[in-house]
PDB file of C-alpha atoms in Angstrom:
ATOM      1  CA  UNK A  64      11.172 -15.214  -4.391  1.00  0.00           C
ATOM      2  CA  UNK A  65       9.463 -12.808  -2.933  1.00  0.00           C
ATOM      3  CA  UNK A  66      11.633 -10.331  -0.886  1.00  0.00           C
ATOM      4  CA  UNK A  67      11.154 -10.997   2.915  1.00  0.00           C
ATOM      5  CA  UNK A  68      12.865  -7.239   3.835  1.00  0.00           C
ATOM      6  CA  UNK A  69      12.230  -5.011   6.696  1.00  0.00           C
ATOM      7  CA  UNK A  70       9.419  -3.057   4.721  1.00  0.00           C
ATOM      8  CA  UNK A  71       7.595  -6.516   4.164  1.00  0.00           C
ATOM      9  CA  UNK A  72       7.847  -7.047   7.912  1.00  0.00           C
ATOM     10  CA  UNK A  73       6.677  -3.530   8.611  1.00  0.00           C
ATOM     11  CA  UNK A  74       3.917  -4.111   6.086  1.00  0.00           C
ATOM     12  CA  UNK A  75       2.842  -7.543   7.418  1.00  0.00           C
ATOM     13  CA  UNK A  76       2.663  -6.705  11.177  1.00  0.00           C
ATOM     14  CA  UNK A  77       0.379  -3.661  12.232  1.00  0.00           C
ATOM     15  CA  UNK A  78       2.396  -1.168  14.285  1.00  0.00           C
ATOM     16  CA  UNK A  79       5.418  -3.111  13.786  1.00  0.00           C
ATOM     17  CA  UNK A  80       7.640  -0.432  15.553  1.00  0.00           C
ATOM     18  CA  UNK A  81       6.041  -1.746  18.712  1.00  0.00           C
ATOM     19  CA  UNK A  82       7.310  -5.074  18.735  1.00  0.00           C
ATOM     20  CA  UNK A  83      10.616  -6.078  19.914  1.00  0.00           C
ATOM     21  CA  UNK A  84      12.857  -9.133  18.672  1.00  0.00           C
ATOM     22  CA  UNK A  85      15.713  -8.788  21.316  1.00  0.00           C
ATOM     23  CA  UNK A  86      16.833  -6.774  23.754  1.00  0.00           C
ATOM     24  CA  UNK A  87      20.306  -6.333  25.866  1.00  0.00           C
ATOM     25  CA  UNK A  88      19.940  -5.434  29.223  1.00  0.00           C
ATOM     26  CA  UNK A  89      22.464  -3.290  30.733  1.00  0.00           C
ATOM     27  CA  UNK A  90      23.701  -1.924  27.314  1.00  0.00           C
ATOM     28  CA  UNK A  91      22.829   1.313  25.633  1.00  0.00           C
ATOM     29  CA  UNK A  92      21.311  -0.716  22.499  1.00  0.00           C
ATOM     30  CA  UNK A  93      18.028   0.242  21.533  1.00  0.00           C
ATOM     31  CA  UNK A  94      15.538  -3.182  21.274  1.00  0.00           C
ATOM     32  CA  UNK A  95      16.052  -4.931  18.304  1.00  0.00           C
ATOM     33  CA  UNK A  96      12.585  -4.686  16.111  1.00  0.00           C
ATOM     34  CA  UNK A  97      11.083  -7.964  15.279  1.00  0.00           C
ATOM     35  CA  UNK A  98      11.090  -6.529  11.391  1.00  0.00           C
ATOM     36  CA  UNK A  99      14.274  -5.966  11.653  1.00  0.00           C
ATOM     37  CA  UNK A 100      15.578  -9.179  12.933  1.00  0.00           C
ATOM     38  CA  UNK A 101      13.188 -11.345  10.686  1.00  0.00           C
ATOM     39  CA  UNK A 102      14.394  -9.803   7.879  1.00  0.00           C
ATOM     40  CA  UNK A 103      18.314 -10.048   8.730  1.00  0.00           C
ATOM     41  CA  UNK A 104      17.543 -13.520   9.619  1.00  0.00           C
ATOM     42  CA  UNK A 105      16.121 -14.222   5.746  1.00  0.00           C
ATOM     43  CA  UNK A 106      19.221 -11.918   4.652  1.00  0.00           C
ATOM     44  CA  UNK A 107      21.725 -14.230   6.450  1.00  0.00           C
ATOM     45  CA  UNK A 108      19.882 -17.891   5.447  1.00  0.00           C
ATOM     46  CA  UNK A 109      19.921 -16.271   1.621  1.00  0.00           C
ATOM     47  CA  UNK A 110      23.596 -15.211   2.091  1.00  0.00           C
ATOM     48  CA  UNK A 111      24.725 -18.715   3.379  1.00  0.00           C
ATOM     49  CA  UNK A 112      23.141 -20.541   0.667  1.00  0.00           C
ATOM     50  CA  UNK A 113      24.683 -18.545  -1.755  1.00  0.00           C
ATOM     51  CA  UNK A 114      27.872 -19.120  -0.236  1.00  0.00           C
ATOM     52  CA  UNK A 115      27.689 -22.464   0.118  1.00  0.00           C
ATOM     53  CA  UNK A 116      25.848 -23.157  -3.254  1.00  0.00           C
ATOM     54  CA  UNK A 117      22.899 -24.308  -1.862  1.00  0.00           C
ATOM     55  CA  UNK A 118      20.026 -22.929  -4.078  1.00  0.00           C
ATOM     56  CA  UNK A 119      20.721 -25.415  -6.557  1.00  0.00           C
ATOM     57  CA  UNK A 120      20.347 -28.049  -3.725  1.00  0.00           C
ATOM     58  CA  UNK A 121      17.175 -26.654  -2.898  1.00  0.00           C
ATOM     59  CA  UNK A 122      15.737 -26.619  -5.821  1.00  0.00           C
ATOM     60  CA  UNK A 123      16.876 -30.500  -6.386  1.00  0.00           C
ATOM     61  CA  UNK A 124      15.653 -31.780  -3.510  1.00  0.00           C
ATOM     62  CA  UNK A 125      12.135 -29.857  -3.783  1.00  0.00           C
ATOM     63  CA  UNK A 126      11.836 -32.007  -7.651  1.00  0.00           C
ATOM     64  CA  UNK A 127      12.807 -35.240  -5.949  1.00  0.00           C
ATOM     65  CA  UNK A 128      10.620 -34.436  -3.039  1.00  0.00           C
ATOM     66  CA  UNK A 129       7.341 -34.271  -5.327  1.00  0.00           C
ATOM     67  CA  UNK A 130       5.770 -37.840  -6.087  1.00  0.00           C
ATOM     68  CA  UNK A 131       5.135 -38.724  -9.578  1.00  0.00           C
ATOM     69  CA  UNK A 132       1.351 -39.057  -9.031  1.00  0.00           C
ATOM     70  CA  UNK A 133       1.053 -35.182  -8.696  1.00  0.00           C
ATOM     71  CA  UNK A 134      -0.727 -33.290 -11.331  1.00  0.00           C
ATOM     72  CA  UNK A 135       0.272 -29.809 -11.115  1.00  0.00           C
ATOM     73  CA  UNK A 136       3.635 -30.688 -10.482  1.00  0.00           C
ATOM     74  CA  UNK A 137       5.342 -26.819 -11.885  1.00  0.00           C
ATOM     75  CA  UNK A 138       2.789 -25.275  -9.527  1.00  0.00           C
ATOM     76  CA  UNK A 139       3.504 -27.573  -6.591  1.00  0.00           C
ATOM     77  CA  UNK A 140       7.455 -26.861  -6.845  1.00  0.00           C
ATOM     78  CA  UNK A 141       6.880 -23.398  -7.014  1.00  0.00           C
ATOM     79  CA  UNK A 142       4.875 -23.553  -3.825  1.00  0.00           C
ATOM     80  CA  UNK A 143       7.088 -25.449  -1.909  1.00  0.00           C
ATOM     81  CA  UNK A 144      10.174 -23.115  -2.950  1.00  0.00           C
ATOM     82  CA  UNK A 145       8.130 -20.307  -1.444  1.00  0.00           C
ATOM     83  CA  UNK A 146       6.873 -21.719   1.775  1.00  0.00           C
ATOM     84  CA  UNK A 147      10.610 -22.998   2.546  1.00  0.00           C
ATOM     85  CA  UNK A 148      11.543 -19.504   2.330  1.00  0.00           C
ATOM     86  CA  UNK A 149       8.685 -18.547   4.348  1.00  0.00           C
ATOM     87  CA  UNK A 150       9.124 -20.554   6.907  1.00  0.00           C
ATOM     88  CA  UNK A 151      12.406 -19.088   7.661  1.00  0.00           C
ATOM     89  CA  UNK A 152      10.738 -15.410   7.530  1.00  0.00           C
ATOM     90  CA  UNK A 153       8.122 -16.334   9.910  1.00  0.00           C
ATOM     91  CA  UNK A 154      10.121 -18.186  12.528  1.00  0.00           C
ATOM     92  CA  UNK A 155       9.750 -15.536  15.184  1.00  0.00           C
ATOM     93  CA  UNK A 156       6.301 -14.028  14.169  1.00  0.00           C
ATOM     94  CA  UNK A 157       4.904 -15.055  16.943  1.00  0.00           C
ATOM     95  CA  UNK A 158       7.142 -12.788  19.112  1.00  0.00           C
ATOM     96  CA  UNK A 159       3.890 -10.268  18.578  1.00  0.00           C
ATOM     97  CA  UNK A 160       2.526 -12.360  21.240  1.00  0.00           C
ATOM     98  CA  UNK A 161       1.645  -9.465  24.260  1.00  0.00           C
ATOM     99  CA  UNK A 162       3.122 -11.702  26.907  1.00  0.00           C
ATOM    100  CA  UNK A 163       6.334 -12.549  25.377  1.00  0.00           C
ATOM    101  CA  UNK A 164       6.990  -8.799  24.835  1.00  0.00           C
ATOM    102  CA  UNK A 165       5.847  -7.836  28.278  1.00  0.00           C
ATOM    103  CA  UNK A 166       7.742 -10.777  30.218  1.00  0.00           C
ATOM    104  CA  UNK A 167      10.730 -11.445  28.083  1.00  0.00           C
ATOM    105  CA  UNK A 168      11.575  -7.977  26.238  1.00  0.00           C
ATOM    106  CA  UNK A 169      10.331  -6.011  29.042  1.00  0.00           C
ATOM    107  CA  UNK A 170       7.978  -3.976  26.471  1.00  0.00           C
ATOM    108  CA  UNK A 171       5.576  -1.928  28.558  1.00  0.00           C
ATOM    109  CA  UNK A 172       3.619  -0.342  25.382  1.00  0.00           C
ATOM    110  CA  UNK A 173       0.060  -1.043  24.664  1.00  0.00           C
ATOM    111  CA  UNK A 174      -0.161  -4.271  22.419  1.00  0.00           C
ATOM    112  CA  UNK A 175      -2.860  -6.648  21.076  1.00  0.00           C
ATOM    113  CA  UNK A 176      -3.672  -9.094  23.928  1.00  0.00           C
ATOM    114  CA  UNK A 177      -5.003 -12.647  23.146  1.00  0.00           C
ATOM    115  CA  UNK A 178      -6.280 -14.671  25.731  1.00  0.00           C
ATOM    116  CA  UNK A 179      -4.367 -18.615  25.564  1.00  0.00           C
ATOM    117  CA  UNK A 180      -3.025 -20.882  27.448  1.00  0.00           C
ATOM    118  CA  UNK A 181       0.521 -20.741  25.639  1.00  0.00           C
ATOM    119  CA  UNK A 182       1.799 -18.111  27.971  1.00  0.00           C
ATOM    120  CA  UNK A 183       4.669 -16.222  26.465  1.00  0.00           C
ATOM    121  CA  UNK A 184       5.545 -18.817  24.189  1.00  0.00           C
ATOM    122  CA  UNK A 185       6.349 -17.523  20.781  1.00  0.00           C
ATOM    123  CA  UNK A 186       7.115 -20.633  18.708  1.00  0.00           C
ATOM    124  CA  UNK A 187       3.537 -22.173  18.686  1.00  0.00           C
ATOM    125  CA  UNK A 188       2.056 -18.827  17.623  1.00  0.00           C
ATOM    126  CA  UNK A 189       4.960 -18.472  14.787  1.00  0.00           C
ATOM    127  CA  UNK A 190       3.560 -21.865  13.473  1.00  0.00           C
ATOM    128  CA  UNK A 191      -0.062 -21.002  13.639  1.00  0.00           C
ATOM    129  CA  UNK A 192       0.331 -17.796  11.730  1.00  0.00           C
ATOM    130  CA  UNK A 193       2.589 -19.336   9.177  1.00  0.00           C
ATOM    131  CA  UNK A 194       0.024 -22.068   8.493  1.00  0.00           C
ATOM    132  CA  UNK A 195      -2.472 -19.598   8.370  1.00  0.00           C
ATOM    133  CA  UNK A 196      -1.006 -17.556   5.899  1.00  0.00           C
ATOM    134  CA  UNK A 197      -0.742 -20.233   3.812  1.00  0.00           C
ATOM    135  CA  UNK A 198      -4.215 -21.366   3.851  1.00  0.00           C
ATOM    136  CA  UNK A 199      -5.655 -19.904   0.788  1.00  0.00           C
ATOM    137  CA  UNK A 200      -2.712 -20.785  -1.356  1.00  0.00           C
ATOM    138  CA  UNK A 201      -3.202 -24.757  -0.156  1.00  0.00           C
ATOM    139  CA  UNK A 202      -6.890 -24.594  -0.256  1.00  0.00           C
ATOM    140  CA  UNK A 203      -6.313 -23.433  -4.087  1.00  0.00           C
ATOM    141  CA  UNK A 204      -5.310 -27.243  -5.111  1.00  0.00           C
ATOM    142  CA  UNK A 205      -8.398 -29.167  -5.997  1.00  0.00           C
ATOM    143  CA  UNK A 206      -7.010 -32.328  -6.576  1.00  0.00           C
ATOM    144  CA  UNK A 207      -6.721 -34.662  -3.636  1.00  0.00           C
ATOM    145  CA  UNK A 208      -3.037 -35.666  -4.276  1.00  0.00           C
ATOM    146  CA  UNK A 209      -1.775 -32.259  -4.937  1.00  0.00           C
ATOM    147  CA  UNK A 210      -3.577 -30.890  -1.503  1.00  0.00           C
ATOM    148  CA  UNK A 211      -2.448 -33.745   0.539  1.00  0.00           C
ATOM    149  CA  UNK A 212       1.043 -33.236  -0.857  1.00  0.00           C
ATOM    150  CA  UNK A 213       1.454 -29.307  -0.395  1.00  0.00           C
ATOM    151  CA  UNK A 214      -0.492 -29.318   2.780  1.00  0.00           C
ATOM    152  CA  UNK A 215       1.962 -31.918   4.525  1.00  0.00           C
ATOM    153  CA  UNK A 216       4.983 -30.093   3.205  1.00  0.00           C
ATOM    154  CA  UNK A 217       3.592 -26.690   4.667  1.00  0.00           C
ATOM    155  CA  UNK A 218       3.003 -28.609   8.135  1.00  0.00           C
ATOM    156  CA  UNK A 219       6.435 -30.166   8.074  1.00  0.00           C
ATOM    157  CA  UNK A 220       8.179 -26.921   7.129  1.00  0.00           C
ATOM    158  CA  UNK A 221       6.225 -25.168  10.159  1.00  0.00           C
ATOM    159  CA  UNK A 222       7.815 -27.928  12.307  1.00  0.00           C
ATOM    160  CA  UNK A 223      11.191 -26.189  11.467  1.00  0.00           C
ATOM    161  CA  UNK A 224       9.441 -23.400  13.306  1.00  0.00           C
ATOM    162  CA  UNK A 225       8.010 -24.951  16.023  1.00  0.00           C
ATOM    163  CA  UNK A 226      11.742 -26.570  16.902  1.00  0.00           C
ATOM    164  CA  UNK A 227      14.023 -23.581  15.669  1.00  0.00           C
ATOM    165  CA  UNK A 228      14.991 -23.411  19.811  1.00  0.00           C
ATOM    166  CA  UNK A 229      15.752 -26.948  20.100  1.00  0.00           C
ATOM    167  CA  UNK A 230      19.029 -28.627  19.273  1.00  0.00           C
ATOM    168  CA  UNK A 231      17.610 -31.262  16.805  1.00  0.00           C
ATOM    169  CA  UNK A 232      14.443 -32.383  15.002  1.00  0.00           C
ATOM    170  CA  UNK A 233      12.917 -35.358  16.002  1.00  0.00           C
ATOM    171  CA  UNK A 234       9.142 -36.666  14.623  1.00  0.00           C
ATOM    172  CA  UNK A 235       6.674 -34.145  13.192  1.00  0.00           C
ATOM    173  CA  UNK A 236       3.810 -36.224  13.356  1.00  0.00           C
ATOM    174  CA  UNK A 237       4.438 -37.002  16.991  1.00  0.00           C
ATOM    175  CA  UNK A 238       6.028 -34.147  18.498  1.00  0.00           C
ATOM    176  CA  UNK A 239       3.248 -31.804  18.050  1.00  0.00           C
ATOM    177  CA  UNK A 240      -0.578 -31.993  19.084  1.00  0.00           C
ATOM    178  CA  UNK A 241      -1.490 -30.293  15.758  1.00  0.00           C
ATOM    179  CA  UNK A 242      -5.143 -30.701  16.365  1.00  0.00           C
ATOM    180  CA  UNK A 243      -5.073 -29.373  19.889  1.00  0.00           C
ATOM    181  CA  UNK A 244      -8.165 -27.439  20.478  1.00  0.00           C
ATOM    182  CA  UNK A 245      -6.636 -24.660  22.339  1.00  0.00           C
ATOM    183  CA  UNK A 246      -4.611 -23.545  18.942  1.00  0.00           C
ATOM    184  CA  UNK A 247      -7.937 -21.656  18.022  1.00  0.00           C
ATOM    185  CA  UNK A 248      -7.336 -19.453  21.022  1.00  0.00           C
ATOM    186  CA  UNK A 249      -4.532 -18.022  18.757  1.00  0.00           C
ATOM    187  CA  UNK A 250      -7.319 -16.533  16.057  1.00  0.00           C
ATOM    188  CA  UNK A 251      -7.165 -13.180  16.787  1.00  0.00           C
ATOM    189  CA  UNK A 252      -3.425 -12.760  16.364  1.00  0.00           C
ATOM    190  CA  UNK A 253      -4.469 -12.849  12.638  1.00  0.00           C
ATOM    191  CA  UNK A 254      -5.828  -9.244  13.050  1.00  0.00           C
ATOM    192  CA  UNK A 255      -2.061  -8.285  13.952  1.00  0.00           C
ATOM    193  CA  UNK A 256      -0.472  -9.535  10.912  1.00  0.00           C
ATOM    194  CA  UNK A 257      -3.242  -8.648   8.531  1.00  0.00           C
ATOM    195  CA  UNK A 258      -4.521 -12.415   7.818  1.00  0.00           C
ATOM    196  CA  UNK A 259      -8.340 -11.990   6.911  1.00  0.00           C
ATOM    197  CA  UNK A 260      -9.532 -15.740   7.099  1.00  0.00           C
ATOM    198  CA  UNK A 261     -12.813 -17.648   8.100  1.00  0.00           C
ATOM    199  CA  UNK A 262     -11.678 -18.709  11.283  1.00  0.00           C
ATOM    200  CA  UNK A 263     -14.117 -21.788  11.775  1.00  0.00           C
ATOM    201  CA  UNK A 264     -12.855 -22.904   8.217  1.00  0.00           C
ATOM    202  CA  UNK A 265      -9.137 -22.679   8.900  1.00  0.00           C
ATOM    203  CA  UNK A 266      -9.585 -24.692  12.104  1.00  0.00           C
ATOM    204  CA  UNK A 267     -12.235 -27.185  11.160  1.00  0.00           C
ATOM    205  CA  UNK A 268     -10.015 -27.993   8.005  1.00  0.00           C
ATOM    206  CA  UNK A 269      -6.602 -27.770   9.775  1.00  0.00           C
ATOM    207  CA  UNK A 270      -8.406 -30.145  12.999  1.00  0.00           C
ATOM    208  CA  UNK A 271      -9.756 -32.362  10.461  1.00  0.00           C
ATOM    209  CA  UNK A 272      -6.313 -32.698   8.303  1.00  0.00           C
ATOM    210  CA  UNK A 273      -4.584 -33.324  11.592  1.00  0.00           C
ATOM    211  CA  UNK A 274      -6.965 -35.715  13.142  1.00  0.00           C
ATOM    212  CA  UNK A 275      -4.649 -38.572  14.753  1.00  0.00           C
ATOM    213  CA  UNK A 276      -6.323 -41.938  15.494  1.00  0.00           C
ATOM    214  CA  UNK A 277      -5.926 -45.223  16.729  1.00  0.00           C
ATOM    215  CA  UNK A 278      -3.222 -44.189  19.716  1.00  0.00           C
ATOM    216  CA  UNK A 279      -2.020 -47.649  20.363  1.00  0.00           C
ATOM    217  CA  UNK A 280      -1.076 -48.549  16.693  1.00  0.00           C
ATOM    218  CA  UNK A 281       0.625 -45.500  16.312  1.00  0.00           C
ATOM    219  CA  UNK A 282      -1.604 -45.283  12.828  1.00  0.00           C
ATOM    220  CA  UNK A 283      -2.490 -41.854  11.505  1.00  0.00           C
ATOM    221  CA  UNK A 284      -5.929 -40.424   9.938  1.00  0.00           C
ATOM    222  CA  UNK A 285      -6.582 -37.219   8.475  1.00  0.00           C
ATOM    223  CA  UNK A 286      -3.844 -35.747   6.395  1.00  0.00           C
ATOM    224  CA  UNK A 287      -0.833 -37.729   8.015  1.00  0.00           C
ATOM    225  CA  UNK A 288      -2.483 -41.114   7.292  1.00  0.00           C
ATOM    226  CA  UNK A 289      -3.048 -40.172   3.372  1.00  0.00           C
ATOM    227  CA  UNK A 290       0.191 -38.474   3.126  1.00  0.00           C
ATOM    228  CA  UNK A 291       1.773 -41.605   4.823  1.00  0.00           C
ATOM    229  CA  UNK A 292      -0.458 -44.343   3.027  1.00  0.00           C
ATOM    230  CA  UNK A 293      -0.122 -42.217  -0.702  1.00  0.00           C
ATOM    231  CA  UNK A 294       3.463 -41.359  -0.863  1.00  0.00           C
ATOM    232  CA  UNK A 295       5.626 -42.351   1.972  1.00  0.00           C
ATOM    233  CA  UNK A 296       4.666 -46.010   1.347  1.00  0.00           C
ATOM    234  CA  UNK A 297       5.475 -45.748  -2.208  1.00  0.00           C
ATOM    235  CA  UNK A 298       8.335 -43.269  -2.731  1.00  0.00           C
ATOM    236  CA  UNK A 299      11.559 -42.612  -1.523  1.00  0.00           C
ATOM    237  CA  UNK A 300      10.906 -39.658   0.940  1.00  0.00           C
ATOM    238  CA  UNK A 301      14.683 -39.444   1.625  1.00  0.00           C
ATOM    239  CA  UNK A 302      15.043 -35.991  -0.181  1.00  0.00           C
ATOM    240  CA  UNK A 303      11.657 -34.572   1.721  1.00  0.00           C
ATOM    241  CA  UNK A 304      13.520 -35.550   5.090  1.00  0.00           C
ATOM    242  CA  UNK A 305      16.747 -33.818   3.715  1.00  0.00           C
ATOM    243  CA  UNK A 306      15.043 -30.753   2.608  1.00  0.00           C
ATOM    244  CA  UNK A 307      13.402 -30.055   5.692  1.00  0.00           C
ATOM    245  CA  UNK A 308      16.584 -30.602   7.766  1.00  0.00           C
ATOM    246  CA  UNK A 309      18.150 -28.275   5.272  1.00  0.00           C
ATOM    247  CA  UNK A 310      15.615 -25.497   5.953  1.00  0.00           C
ATOM    248  CA  UNK A 311      15.982 -26.136   9.600  1.00  0.00           C
ATOM    249  CA  UNK A 312      19.585 -25.908   9.445  1.00  0.00           C
ATOM    250  CA  UNK A 313      19.607 -22.531   7.777  1.00  0.00           C
ATOM    251  CA  UNK A 314      16.869 -20.931  10.072  1.00  0.00           C
ATOM    252  CA  UNK A 315      18.887 -21.989  13.034  1.00  0.00           C
ATOM    253  CA  UNK A 316      22.142 -20.910  11.693  1.00  0.00           C
ATOM    254  CA  UNK A 317      21.124 -17.754  10.062  1.00  0.00           C
ATOM    255  CA  UNK A 318      19.093 -17.058  13.379  1.00  0.00           C
ATOM    256  CA  UNK A 319      22.024 -17.604  15.338  1.00  0.00           C
ATOM    257  CA  UNK A 320      24.340 -14.994  13.330  1.00  0.00           C
ATOM    258  CA  UNK A 321      21.671 -12.098  12.945  1.00  0.00           C
ATOM    259  CA  UNK A 322      21.177 -12.421  16.820  1.00  0.00           C
ATOM    260  CA  UNK A 323      24.792 -12.114  17.341  1.00  0.00           C
ATOM    261  CA  UNK A 324      24.623  -9.038  14.757  1.00  0.00           C
ATOM    262  CA  UNK A 325      22.251  -7.349  16.856  1.00  0.00           C
ATOM    263  CA  UNK A 326      23.697  -8.257  20.304  1.00  0.00           C
ATOM    264  CA  UNK A 327      27.493  -7.325  19.349  1.00  0.00           C
ATOM    265  CA  UNK A 328      26.855  -4.598  16.909  1.00  0.00           C
ATOM    266  CA  UNK A 329      28.327  -5.812  14.076  1.00  0.00           C
ATOM    267  CA  UNK A 330      28.739  -3.008  11.488  1.00  0.00           C
ATOM    268  CA  UNK A 331      28.062  -5.189   8.556  1.00  0.00           C
ATOM    269  CA  UNK A 332      26.992  -8.806   7.891  1.00  0.00           C
ATOM    270  CA  UNK A 333      29.451 -11.609   8.583  1.00  0.00           C
ATOM    271  CA  UNK A 334      29.981 -14.124   5.952  1.00  0.00           C
ATOM    272  CA  UNK A 335      31.989 -16.648   7.988  1.00  0.00           C
TER     273      UNK A 335
END
């Protein structure tokens, strides 16, 4: 598994020392860097998984989530494991949003500004950058079933990022306007985290993949429709559901502990 430590995030985020994750008003506490918080969340999530024997559960659920029609099963398994932990790692990466920094963190430094309609939101930016960071890995699958399977999995895991400040998950395919044109306004954030993608190719592929149709009958086109038709209607998807819920639970629990760690200035990690 990739080591999502502070060094990873410092190398990922251009001028990482400029971006804050949290600050505390009225206390003589320095703002927490985004790289520090992101690494601490992953560390807490890994501690929780180890303490409660969840790593074997994660591996088992991944294996059970892969349909029998998949051709490159081992490669898919490995990438699913990587995506699972990367979703936790990238949950707050959207805090590079300059409006979030200026309005929420009272950060007065000069930052990369990107014009978009999402204001100071950070979760939607996190989702965009998370999917962008996986695009090349996903696009490498030539078999249709493999590609549809892993693309859907990435989108479902990105939903845990989108909802990590909510008290529960709902329906991934319904809750987010995955092909919303305004998403493409977020493209220039890629420069901040060093992703070099063909923007038009990425956006067009994502738009086509997530194209929804037949609103009145609640049917889906694009990659959701293909996934539903090829897999959900033929295989038991309960293990995939559990995997998404587990990622969400790990993320929200670890995020709470890491945030408390900073705000209360704990000397070491809490394991309870």
